[in-house]
Amino acid sequence: MFQQFKTASYAHAEYLCKTDLSMLKDKIEEFLTWLPLDKVYLETHRGIYDVPREKMEAIKELFASYGIKTSGGITSTLSIEGHEKHTIFDVLCYTDSVYRKRYLEIVRDTAKMFDEIILDDFFFTSCRCSECIEAKKDRSWPEYRLDLMAGLAEEIVAAAREENPDCFFIIKYPNWYESYQDCGYNPQVQRDIFDGIYTGVEARNPQYDAQHIQRYLSYSLIRFMEQIAPGRNGGGWFDEGGSSDNMNAFVEQASLALFAGARELTLFNFESMASSPLTAVLGQQLERMDQVLGHLGTPMGVSVYEPFDAEGEDQLMNYLGMCGVPLEPTPVFCEEAPSMLLTASSAKDPDVVEKLKEYVRKGGHAVITSGFLSSTMDRGIRDMTTAVPTGRRASGNVYFVDNYNRNHRFYCEGRRPVDLQVLDYKTNATWCQIGLITDECNFPLMLEDFYGEGNLYTLNIPDDFSQLYRLPKDVLTDIGRVMTRNLPVFLSADAKYGLFEYDNSTFAVYSFRPVDENLEIILRGDEYKGIVDLETGREYYPLLTGVEPQKRFDAAKAKSEVREQILEVPFTAGFCRFYRLIGKEE
């Protein structure tokens, strides 16, 4: 067994109905050849399959004979003959009393067999049947479904407790967090109804899968759920779907979840993973993770304000995470955060601009996106910046970086053009720090404004977020420099690196790149003199050090000096490394 985390798997009802105990025994032993197993979630119901209680009890005993704990699982899909619903995935219509009654029976039966139950991520509804339309009345679908599913959550937890007062009930949330409210997932309320939550960290292929989820989500969603229900996020759940053709993409789901502090990993599903070659590869990687994780502290990063039920610039933070920016998403506006990112989703909060003004005025360091700017033009954001969205577009691949604070301008070129919305601004009232150059003009990619004692930056986001990956290394470096201003480490690299920082002077870097290359890691300030690889013990020291003047508009101090130390480390494609910062006195 691993020391830093637990491993689990999920056996679905169709498999449990069709297999016999001898075949199941073989599967258990095959699984244990590659990976230890602390727990298995045994599904009692899915779709048309219900596992008979007598058989389930025998299955529980078999797993127990191997020292494997068992919990119950339910997938909330159902098709009742003669009472069909026109729905996606056969998810239930919870407005319909026939479906609701049958679902409560399933919950009660499961609670009789298990002291712990997890709901697979089908505990939602997208039904628009006539009965739902009538019940919704003049509410929006999100409003109706959020209320419906919150009420149902209370009902099923109460039903389970009636059958088994000791039942610990867990809701698993899916990876498509930006769509929760439209399908009734309501973590703001449900976190206080269920005993625990669980997180789906399945990173699908963003190019060919409709979800367009970036691989950084396997980290960010664990962090987000940890902020939603501190200490009650059970772990990360992933499968081989969407990544079965890429071993790195499969294994990194587990790695990134563990980087984020997941306490348990659940592999879906038991039948396929027992025989998959991916399980052997995963077992080797988890042994490595187990040796390193104990050296890492609590994750930290740029605070990303993602209010409950928000939408807008969906998945953008994960694209930025893939550009080497360490992020810490939260449903709460963190007034004490050293730095923060606000996207169009943040504008869900009607008071967000006033909160932002107060934060920056007191010395806060904030980056807003062009989506946030557009969403708050009528809410006072013009008090902080002269930037105005125009709706016009510009395209190019040549840039200047003109950092007012660093008194330094240079030019760089990307391989492919990027399409941006044109932001108008007033020169010298607002500073263009990064500009996109066209034939005889230029347009802002990043703007800077002073407000009170702090700084506000506006980052112009392409309509196609993946075009962020086209930005050249020097542009991404300056964006990373700005966004991580209060963190000890940032990267100078092309896109497709992940940076993960911790509060005990450790950090990790993950390469999503297709090629091996040298990576530049930049240390900020004088506190540290180098880094050491936590696994190999190899030390790295700066190639170049220097004091670069950083002008800052400050009533008490007009100029400060910030030292940036550049280290170069060799990096393997699809690999991760762990480092500790070496203190100046060591």
Coordinates of C-alpha atoms in Angstrom, one line a residue:
M1 CA 0.0 0.0 0.0
F2 CA 1.1 3.6 -0.6
Q3 CA 1.9 5.9 2.3
Q4 CA 0.8 9.3 1.0
F5 CA -2.5 8.3 -0.6
K6 CA -4.9 5.4 -1.1
T7 CA -6.0 3.7 -4.3
A8 CA -9.5 2.6 -5.2
S9 CA -11.5 1.3 -8.1
Y10 CA -15.1 1.3 -9.2
A11 CA -16.9 -1.8 -10.4
H12 CA -20.0 -1.0 -12.4
A13 CA -23.3 -2.9 -12.0
E14 CA -23.4 -4.5 -15.5
Y15 CA -20.1 -6.2 -14.8
L16 CA -21.1 -7.4 -11.3
C17 CA -24.4 -8.8 -12.7
K18 CA -22.7 -10.7 -15.4
T19 CA -19.5 -12.0 -13.8
D20 CA -19.3 -15.0 -11.4
L21 CA -17.1 -15.2 -8.3
S22 CA -14.4 -17.3 -9.9
M23 CA -13.9 -14.8 -12.7
L24 CA -14.1 -11.9 -10.3
K25 CA -11.4 -13.6 -8.2
D26 CA -9.1 -13.8 -11.2
K27 CA -9.7 -10.1 -12.0
I28 CA -8.8 -9.1 -8.4
E29 CA -5.5 -11.0 -8.6
E30 CA -4.8 -9.6 -12.0
F31 CA -5.4 -6.0 -10.7
L32 CA -3.2 -6.6 -7.6
T33 CA -0.4 -7.7 -9.8
W34 CA 0.0 -4.2 -11.0
L35 CA -1.4 -2.0 -8.3
P36 CA -2.4 -2.2 -4.6
L37 CA -6.1 -1.7 -3.9
D38 CA -7.4 -0.2 -0.6
K39 CA -11.0 0.0 -1.6
V40 CA -13.5 -0.9 -4.3
Y41 CA -16.8 0.9 -4.9
L42 CA -19.4 -1.7 -5.8
E43 CA -22.2 -0.3 -7.9
T44 CA -25.6 -1.6 -7.0
H45 CA -27.5 0.1 -9.9
R46 CA -26.8 1.5 -13.4
G47 CA -29.4 1.9 -16.2
I48 CA -31.2 -1.4 -16.5
Y49 CA -28.8 -3.3 -14.1
D50 CA -29.4 -4.0 -10.4
V51 CA -27.1 -6.3 -8.6
P52 CA -29.1 -8.8 -6.4
R53 CA -28.4 -8.4 -2.7
E54 CA -27.3 -12.0 -2.2
K55 CA -24.8 -11.8 -5.0
M56 CA -23.5 -8.4 -3.7
E57 CA -22.9 -9.8 -0.2
A58 CA -20.9 -12.6 -1.7
I59 CA -18.9 -10.1 -3.8
K60 CA -18.2 -8.0 -0.7
E61 CA -16.9 -11.1 1.1
L62 CA -14.6 -11.9 -1.7
F63 CA -13.0 -8.5 -1.8
A64 CA -12.8 -8.5 2.0
S65 CA -10.8 -11.8 1.9
Y66 CA -8.1 -9.8 0.0
G67 CA -8.1 -7.0 2.7
I68 CA -10.0 -4.6 0.3
K69 CA -12.6 -2.4 1.8
T70 CA -16.0 -2.1 0.0
S71 CA -18.3 0.8 -0.4
G72 CA -21.5 1.2 -2.4
G73 CA -22.0 3.1 -5.7
I74 CA -25.0 4.3 -7.6
T75 CA -25.1 5.6 -11.2
S76 CA -28.3 7.7 -11.5
T77 CA -29.5 6.5 -14.9
L78 CA -32.7 4.6 -15.4
S79 CA -35.1 3.6 -18.1
I80 CA -38.6 2.5 -16.9
E81 CA -40.5 0.5 -19.5
G82 CA -43.6 2.2 -20.7
H83 CA -42.5 5.4 -19.1
E84 CA -39.5 6.5 -21.2
K85 CA -38.0 10.0 -21.1
H86 CA -36.4 11.9 -23.9
T87 CA -33.1 12.6 -22.0
I88 CA -29.3 12.5 -22.5
F89 CA -27.7 9.3 -21.1
D90 CA -31.0 8.1 -19.6
V91 CA -30.5 10.4 -16.6
L92 CA -33.6 10.5 -14.5
C93 CA -36.4 13.0 -14.6
Y94 CA -36.7 13.9 -11.0
T95 CA -39.9 15.9 -11.6
D96 CA -41.6 12.6 -12.5
S97 CA -42.9 10.9 -9.4
V98 CA -42.5 7.4 -11.0
Y99 CA -38.8 7.9 -11.5
R100 CA -38.3 9.6 -8.2
K101 CA -39.9 6.8 -6.3
R102 CA -37.8 4.1 -8.0
Y103 CA -34.6 6.1 -7.4
L104 CA -35.4 6.4 -3.6
E105 CA -35.8 2.6 -3.6
I106 CA -32.4 2.2 -5.1
V107 CA -30.8 4.5 -2.5
R108 CA -32.5 2.7 0.4
D109 CA -31.5 -0.7 -0.9
T110 CA -27.9 0.4 -1.3
A111 CA -27.8 1.9 2.2
K112 CA -28.9 -1.4 3.7
M113 CA -25.8 -3.0 2.2
F114 CA -23.1 -0.4 2.7
D115 CA -22.0 2.1 5.3
E116 CA -20.6 4.3 2.6
I117 CA -22.2 5.3 -0.8
I118 CA -20.8 7.3 -3.7
L119 CA -22.9 8.7 -6.5
D120 CA -21.2 8.4 -9.9
D121 CA -21.4 11.7 -11.8
F122 CA -24.9 11.2 -13.3
F123 CA -26.7 12.9 -10.4
F124 CA -28.0 15.6 -12.6
T125 CA -30.9 16.3 -14.9
S126 CA -31.3 17.8 -18.3
C127 CA -34.9 16.7 -18.8
R128 CA -37.2 19.1 -20.6
C129 CA -40.3 16.9 -20.7
S130 CA -43.7 18.5 -20.5
E131 CA -43.9 17.9 -16.8
C132 CA -40.6 19.6 -16.2
I133 CA -41.6 22.6 -18.4
E134 CA -44.8 22.9 -16.4
A135 CA -43.0 22.7 -13.1
K136 CA -40.3 25.2 -14.1
K137 CA -42.9 28.0 -14.7
D138 CA -41.1 31.3 -15.2
R139 CA -37.8 30.3 -13.7
S140 CA -34.7 29.7 -15.8
W141 CA -33.6 26.1 -16.3
P142 CA -30.5 26.6 -14.0
E143 CA -32.7 28.1 -11.3
Y144 CA -35.2 25.3 -11.5
R145 CA -32.7 22.5 -11.6
L146 CA -30.5 23.8 -8.8
D147 CA -33.5 24.0 -6.5
L148 CA -34.7 20.6 -7.7
M149 CA -31.5 18.7 -7.2
A150 CA -30.7 20.4 -3.8
G151 CA -34.1 19.3 -2.5
L152 CA -33.5 15.8 -3.9
A153 CA -30.1 15.6 -2.3
E154 CA -31.7 16.2 1.1
E155 CA -34.4 13.6 0.4
I156 CA -32.0 10.8 -0.6
V157 CA -29.5 11.4 2.2
A158 CA -32.5 11.3 4.7
A159 CA -33.7 8.1 3.1
A160 CA -30.3 6.5 3.3
R161 CA -30.0 7.5 7.0
E162 CA -33.4 6.0 7.8
E163 CA -32.1 2.6 6.5
N164 CA -28.6 3.0 7.9
P165 CA -27.9 5.8 10.4
D166 CA -24.1 5.3 9.9
C167 CA -24.2 5.7 6.2
F168 CA -21.6 8.1 4.9
F169 CA -22.9 9.6 1.6
I170 CA -20.6 11.1 -1.0
I171 CA -21.4 13.0 -4.2
K172 CA -18.9 12.9 -7.0
Y173 CA -18.7 16.0 -9.1
P174 CA -17.8 15.7 -12.8
N175 CA -15.0 17.4 -14.7
W176 CA -17.4 19.8 -16.6
Y177 CA -17.7 22.3 -13.7
E178 CA -18.6 25.2 -15.9
S179 CA -21.9 23.5 -16.8
Y180 CA -23.0 22.5 -13.2
Q181 CA -25.8 25.0 -12.8
D182 CA -27.4 24.1 -16.1
C183 CA -27.7 20.4 -15.0
G184 CA -28.6 21.0 -11.4
Y185 CA -25.2 20.3 -9.7
N186 CA -25.3 22.6 -6.7
P187 CA -22.0 22.3 -4.6
Q188 CA -22.8 25.5 -2.8
V189 CA -25.7 23.8 -1.1
Q190 CA -25.0 20.1 -1.6
R191 CA -21.6 20.4 0.3
D192 CA -23.6 20.8 3.5
I193 CA -26.0 18.0 2.7
F194 CA -23.7 15.2 1.7
D195 CA -21.0 14.0 4.1
G196 CA -18.2 14.2 1.5
I197 CA -17.5 15.1 -2.1
Y198 CA -15.4 13.5 -4.8
T199 CA -13.8 15.0 -7.9
G200 CA -13.8 13.8 -11.5
V201 CA -10.4 14.6 -13.0
E202 CA -10.8 13.0 -16.3
A203 CA -8.8 15.1 -18.8
R204 CA -10.3 14.5 -22.2
N205 CA -8.7 15.2 -25.6
P206 CA -9.3 18.9 -26.0
Q207 CA -9.0 18.8 -29.8
Y208 CA -11.5 16.0 -30.6
D209 CA -13.7 15.8 -27.5
A210 CA -16.7 18.1 -27.1
Q211 CA -15.7 19.0 -23.6
H212 CA -12.5 20.7 -24.7
I213 CA -11.1 20.2 -21.2
Q214 CA -7.4 21.0 -20.8
R215 CA -5.1 18.6 -19.0
Y216 CA -4.4 21.1 -16.2
L217 CA -7.9 20.5 -15.0
S218 CA -6.8 17.3 -13.3
Y219 CA -5.0 19.6 -10.9
S220 CA -7.2 22.7 -10.8
L221 CA -10.5 21.0 -10.1
I222 CA -9.1 19.2 -7.1
R223 CA -7.9 22.5 -5.8
F224 CA -11.3 24.1 -6.5
M225 CA -13.2 21.4 -4.7
E226 CA -10.8 21.6 -1.8
Q227 CA -11.7 25.2 -1.4
I228 CA -15.4 24.4 -1.7
A229 CA -15.4 21.8 1.0
P230 CA -12.1 22.0 2.9
G231 CA -10.9 18.6 4.2
R232 CA -13.9 16.7 2.7
N233 CA -12.8 16.2 -0.9
G234 CA -12.2 12.4 -0.9
G235 CA -10.0 12.2 -4.0
G236 CA -9.7 12.2 -7.7
W237 CA -11.6 9.9 -10.1
F238 CA -10.3 9.2 -13.6
D239 CA -10.5 6.7 -16.4
E240 CA -8.9 5.8 -19.7
G241 CA -11.6 7.4 -21.9
G242 CA -10.2 10.1 -24.1
S243 CA -6.6 9.2 -23.2
S244 CA -6.4 5.5 -24.0
D245 CA -4.2 6.2 -26.9
N246 CA -1.7 8.2 -24.8
M247 CA -0.1 6.6 -21.8
N248 CA 1.2 10.0 -20.6
A249 CA -2.2 11.6 -20.8
F250 CA -3.7 8.8 -18.7
V251 CA -1.0 8.7 -16.1
E252 CA -0.8 12.4 -15.6
Q253 CA -4.4 12.5 -14.5
A254 CA -3.3 10.7 -11.4
S255 CA -0.1 12.7 -11.0
L256 CA -1.8 16.1 -11.2
A257 CA -4.5 15.0 -8.8
L258 CA -1.8 14.0 -6.4
F259 CA 0.1 17.3 -6.9
A260 CA -3.2 19.0 -5.9
G261 CA -3.4 17.0 -2.6
A262 CA -5.8 14.2 -3.5
R263 CA -6.1 11.7 -0.7
E264 CA -7.4 8.9 -2.8
L265 CA -7.3 7.9 -6.5
T266 CA -10.2 6.0 -8.0
L267 CA -9.8 4.1 -11.3
F268 CA -12.9 3.6 -13.4
N269 CA -13.6 0.9 -14.1
F270 CA -12.4 -2.2 -12.2
E271 CA -13.1 -4.7 -15.1
S272 CA -11.2 -2.8 -17.8
M273 CA -8.4 -1.5 -15.6
A274 CA -7.5 -4.9 -14.2
S275 CA -6.5 -6.0 -17.7
S276 CA -5.2 -2.8 -19.1
P277 CA -1.5 -2.2 -19.8
L278 CA -2.1 1.3 -18.5
T279 CA -2.4 -0.1 -15.0
A280 CA 1.1 -1.4 -14.9
V281 CA 2.5 2.0 -16.1
L282 CA 0.4 3.8 -13.5
G283 CA 1.6 1.5 -10.8
Q284 CA 5.2 2.5 -11.5
Q285 CA 4.4 6.2 -11.6
L286 CA 2.5 6.0 -8.3
E287 CA 5.4 4.4 -6.6
R288 CA 7.5 7.3 -7.7
M289 CA 4.8 9.8 -6.5
D290 CA 4.6 8.1 -3.1
Q291 CA 8.3 8.7 -2.5
V292 CA 8.1 12.4 -3.4
L293 CA 4.7 13.7 -2.2
G294 CA 5.7 13.7 1.5
H295 CA 8.3 16.4 0.7
L296 CA 5.7 18.8 -0.8
G297 CA 3.8 21.4 1.3
T298 CA 0.3 22.9 0.7
P299 CA -0.3 24.1 -2.9
M300 CA -0.4 27.8 -3.5
G301 CA -0.9 29.9 -6.6
V302 CA -2.6 32.9 -8.1
S303 CA -6.1 33.2 -6.7
V304 CA -8.8 32.6 -9.4
Y305 CA -12.2 33.9 -8.3
E306 CA -14.7 31.4 -9.6
P307 CA -18.1 32.1 -7.9
F308 CA -20.7 29.3 -7.5
D309 CA -22.8 28.8 -10.6
A310 CA -20.6 31.1 -12.7
E311 CA -20.1 30.9 -16.5
G312 CA -18.1 32.8 -19.0
E313 CA -14.7 32.2 -20.6
D314 CA -15.2 28.5 -19.7
Q315 CA -12.1 26.5 -19.0
L316 CA -9.9 29.6 -19.5
M317 CA -8.0 29.1 -16.2
N318 CA -6.9 25.7 -17.4
Y319 CA -5.5 27.1 -20.7
L320 CA -3.5 29.6 -18.6
G321 CA -2.4 26.7 -16.3
M322 CA -1.0 25.0 -19.4
C323 CA 1.0 28.2 -20.0
G324 CA 2.9 27.7 -16.8
V325 CA 0.9 29.8 -14.4
P326 CA 0.2 28.2 -11.0
L327 CA -3.4 28.8 -10.0
E328 CA -5.6 28.4 -7.0
P329 CA -9.3 28.6 -7.9
T330 CA -11.8 29.5 -5.2
P331 CA -15.5 30.3 -4.9
V332 CA -14.6 33.1 -2.5
F333 CA -13.1 36.5 -3.3
C334 CA -9.9 36.3 -1.3
E335 CA -9.1 39.8 0.0
E336 CA -5.8 38.7 1.4
A337 CA -4.5 36.9 -1.7
P338 CA -1.1 38.2 -2.8
S339 CA -2.3 38.2 -6.4
M340 CA -5.5 37.2 -8.2
L341 CA -7.0 36.5 -11.6
L342 CA -10.6 37.5 -12.6
T343 CA -12.3 36.1 -15.7
A344 CA -15.7 36.6 -17.1
S345 CA -16.9 33.9 -14.7
S346 CA -15.9 36.2 -11.8
A347 CA -18.4 38.8 -13.0
K348 CA -21.1 36.5 -11.8
D349 CA -20.7 38.3 -8.5
P350 CA -22.7 41.6 -8.8
D351 CA -20.3 43.3 -6.3
V352 CA -17.1 42.1 -7.8
V353 CA -15.9 45.5 -9.2
E354 CA -16.3 47.2 -5.8
K355 CA -14.4 44.3 -4.2
L356 CA -11.7 44.6 -6.8
K357 CA -11.3 48.3 -6.3
E358 CA -10.9 47.9 -2.6
Y359 CA -8.4 45.1 -3.1
V360 CA -6.2 46.9 -5.6
R361 CA -6.5 50.2 -3.8
K362 CA -4.9 48.7 -0.7
G363 CA -1.9 47.4 -2.7
G364 CA -3.4 44.2 -4.3
H365 CA -2.1 42.8 -7.6
A366 CA -4.9 41.8 -10.0
V367 CA -5.1 40.6 -13.5
I368 CA -8.5 40.8 -15.3
T369 CA -9.3 39.3 -18.6
S370 CA -10.9 41.0 -21.6
G371 CA -14.0 38.9 -20.9
F372 CA -14.2 40.3 -17.4
L373 CA -13.7 43.8 -18.7
S374 CA -16.5 43.4 -21.2
S375 CA -18.8 41.9 -18.5
T376 CA -18.3 44.8 -16.1
M377 CA -18.3 47.9 -18.4
D378 CA -21.5 49.1 -16.9
R379 CA -20.4 48.3 -13.3
G380 CA -17.6 50.8 -12.7
I381 CA -14.5 49.1 -14.1
R382 CA -13.8 52.3 -16.1
D383 CA -12.8 53.9 -12.7
M384 CA -9.8 51.6 -12.8
T385 CA -8.7 51.5 -16.5
T386 CA -9.3 53.4 -19.8
A387 CA -9.5 50.1 -21.7
V388 CA -12.7 49.7 -23.8
P389 CA -13.7 46.7 -25.9
T390 CA -14.4 47.7 -29.5
G391 CA -15.6 44.5 -31.2
R392 CA -13.1 45.0 -33.9
R393 CA -10.5 42.3 -34.5
A394 CA -6.8 42.3 -35.2
S395 CA -4.4 39.4 -36.1
G396 CA -0.6 39.0 -36.2
N397 CA 2.4 37.1 -34.8
V398 CA 4.9 39.9 -33.9
Y399 CA 4.9 41.4 -30.5
F400 CA 6.6 44.0 -28.4
V401 CA 7.1 43.7 -24.6
D402 CA 7.3 47.2 -23.1
N403 CA 7.4 46.7 -19.3
Y404 CA 7.0 50.1 -17.6
N405 CA 8.1 48.7 -14.3
R406 CA 11.3 47.2 -15.8
N407 CA 12.1 50.1 -18.2
H408 CA 12.8 47.6 -21.0
R409 CA 11.4 47.0 -24.5
F410 CA 12.1 44.1 -26.8
Y411 CA 10.4 42.4 -29.8
C412 CA 9.6 38.8 -30.6
E413 CA 7.8 36.7 -33.1
G414 CA 5.4 33.7 -32.9
R415 CA 5.2 30.9 -35.4
R416 CA 1.5 31.4 -36.1
P417 CA -0.9 34.4 -35.9
V418 CA -3.2 35.1 -33.0
D419 CA -6.6 36.8 -33.3
L420 CA -7.4 39.4 -30.7
Q421 CA -10.3 41.8 -30.0
V422 CA -9.1 45.4 -30.3
L423 CA -9.1 47.2 -26.9
D424 CA -9.1 51.0 -27.1
Y425 CA -7.1 52.7 -24.3
K426 CA -5.7 56.1 -23.5
T427 CA -1.9 56.3 -23.9
N428 CA -0.1 57.2 -20.7
A429 CA -3.3 57.0 -18.6
T430 CA -3.0 53.2 -19.3
W431 CA 0.2 51.5 -20.3
C432 CA 0.5 48.9 -23.0
Q433 CA 2.9 46.4 -21.6
I434 CA 2.5 43.8 -24.4
G435 CA 1.4 44.7 -27.9
L436 CA 0.5 42.8 -31.0
I437 CA 2.1 44.4 -34.0
T438 CA 0.4 44.5 -37.4
D439 CA 1.4 46.2 -40.7
E440 CA 1.4 49.8 -39.5
C441 CA -0.3 49.6 -36.1
N442 CA -0.3 47.7 -32.8
F443 CA -2.9 46.5 -30.4
P444 CA -2.8 45.6 -26.7
L445 CA -2.3 42.1 -25.5
M446 CA -1.7 43.2 -21.9
L447 CA -2.4 46.6 -20.3
E448 CA -1.3 48.0 -17.0
D449 CA -3.1 50.6 -14.7
F450 CA -2.2 52.0 -11.3
Y451 CA -5.0 52.2 -8.8
G452 CA -4.4 53.3 -5.2
E453 CA -1.4 51.4 -3.9
G454 CA -1.8 48.5 -6.3
N455 CA -1.7 47.5 -10.0
L456 CA -4.4 46.3 -12.3
Y457 CA -3.5 44.4 -15.5
T458 CA -5.9 43.6 -18.4
L459 CA -5.0 40.4 -20.4
N460 CA -6.6 40.3 -23.8
I461 CA -7.7 36.8 -24.4
P462 CA -8.2 35.3 -28.0
D463 CA -11.7 34.1 -28.8
D464 CA -10.1 30.7 -29.4
F465 CA -8.3 30.2 -26.0
S466 CA -6.0 27.6 -27.5
Q467 CA -4.3 30.4 -29.5
L468 CA -2.7 31.3 -26.2
Y469 CA -0.4 28.4 -26.9
R470 CA 0.8 30.3 -30.1
L471 CA 2.3 33.1 -28.0
P472 CA 6.1 33.1 -28.2
K473 CA 8.2 32.2 -25.2
D474 CA 9.2 35.8 -24.3
V475 CA 5.5 36.9 -24.3
L476 CA 4.4 34.0 -22.1
T477 CA 7.4 34.7 -19.8
D478 CA 6.3 38.3 -19.2
I479 CA 2.6 37.2 -18.6
G480 CA 3.9 34.6 -16.1
R481 CA 6.2 37.3 -14.5
V482 CA 3.2 39.6 -14.0
M483 CA 0.7 36.9 -12.8
T484 CA 3.1 35.3 -10.4
R485 CA 4.4 38.5 -9.0
N486 CA 4.2 37.4 -5.4
L487 CA 5.5 33.8 -5.9
P488 CA 9.1 32.8 -5.6
V489 CA 9.3 30.9 -9.0
F490 CA 8.1 31.4 -12.5
L491 CA 9.0 29.9 -15.9
S492 CA 10.5 31.2 -19.1
A493 CA 9.1 28.7 -21.5
D494 CA 6.8 28.0 -24.4
A495 CA 3.3 26.8 -23.6
K496 CA 2.5 23.3 -22.4
Y497 CA 4.4 23.4 -19.1
G498 CA 2.6 23.2 -15.8
L499 CA 4.1 24.9 -12.7
F500 CA 3.0 23.9 -9.2
E501 CA 4.2 25.8 -6.1
Y502 CA 4.0 24.9 -2.5
D503 CA 4.2 26.8 0.8
N504 CA 7.4 25.0 2.0
S505 CA 9.8 26.2 -0.7
T506 CA 9.2 23.3 -3.0
F507 CA 7.7 23.2 -6.5
A508 CA 7.0 20.8 -9.3
V509 CA 7.1 21.2 -13.1
Y510 CA 5.2 19.0 -15.6
S511 CA 6.0 18.9 -19.3
F512 CA 3.0 18.5 -21.6
R513 CA 5.4 19.1 -24.4
P514 CA 6.1 16.6 -27.3
V515 CA 9.9 17.1 -27.3
D516 CA 12.8 17.2 -24.8
E517 CA 14.3 20.6 -24.3
N518 CA 16.1 22.8 -21.8
L519 CA 13.7 24.7 -19.5
E520 CA 14.5 28.1 -17.9
I521 CA 13.3 28.4 -14.3
I522 CA 13.5 31.9 -12.8
L523 CA 13.9 32.6 -9.1
R524 CA 12.6 35.9 -7.8
G525 CA 14.4 37.8 -5.1
D526 CA 17.5 37.2 -3.0
E527 CA 16.2 34.6 -0.5
Y528 CA 17.2 31.6 -2.6
K529 CA 20.4 30.8 -4.5
G530 CA 19.4 27.7 -6.5
I531 CA 17.3 24.6 -6.6
V532 CA 17.8 20.9 -5.9
D533 CA 16.1 18.0 -7.6
L534 CA 14.2 16.1 -4.8
E535 CA 14.8 12.7 -6.4
T536 CA 18.3 12.9 -7.8
G537 CA 19.8 15.4 -5.5
R538 CA 21.3 17.3 -8.4
E539 CA 21.7 21.0 -7.8
Y540 CA 21.2 23.8 -10.3
Y541 CA 22.5 27.3 -9.9
P542 CA 21.9 30.5 -12.0
L543 CA 23.3 31.0 -15.4
L544 CA 22.7 34.7 -15.1
T545 CA 22.0 36.9 -12.1
G546 CA 21.5 40.6 -12.1
V547 CA 19.6 43.4 -10.4
E548 CA 17.0 44.8 -12.6
P549 CA 15.4 48.1 -11.5
Q550 CA 11.7 47.8 -11.1
K551 CA 10.0 51.2 -10.9
R552 CA 6.8 51.1 -9.0
F553 CA 4.4 54.0 -8.4
D554 CA 4.5 54.1 -4.6
A555 CA 4.0 57.1 -2.3
A556 CA 6.7 55.9 0.0
K557 CA 9.1 54.3 -2.4
A558 CA 9.5 55.3 -6.1
K559 CA 11.9 52.5 -7.0
S560 CA 12.7 49.0 -5.8
E561 CA 15.1 46.4 -7.1
V562 CA 14.1 42.8 -7.9
R563 CA 16.7 40.2 -8.6
E564 CA 15.8 37.5 -11.1
Q565 CA 18.0 34.4 -11.2
I566 CA 17.8 32.2 -14.3
L567 CA 18.4 28.5 -14.1
E568 CA 18.5 26.1 -17.0
V569 CA 17.5 22.5 -16.5
P570 CA 17.1 19.7 -19.0
F571 CA 13.5 18.5 -19.3
T572 CA 12.0 15.3 -20.7
A573 CA 8.8 15.4 -22.8
G574 CA 5.8 14.2 -20.8
F575 CA 7.7 14.1 -17.6
C576 CA 7.6 15.8 -14.2
R577 CA 10.3 17.0 -11.8
F578 CA 10.2 18.0 -8.2
Y579 CA 12.5 20.7 -6.7
R580 CA 13.3 22.4 -3.4
L581 CA 14.6 26.0 -3.3
I582 CA 18.1 26.3 -1.8
G583 CA 18.2 29.0 0.8
K584 CA 20.9 31.6 0.7
E585 CA 22.5 30.4 3.9
E586 CA 22.7 26.8 2.9

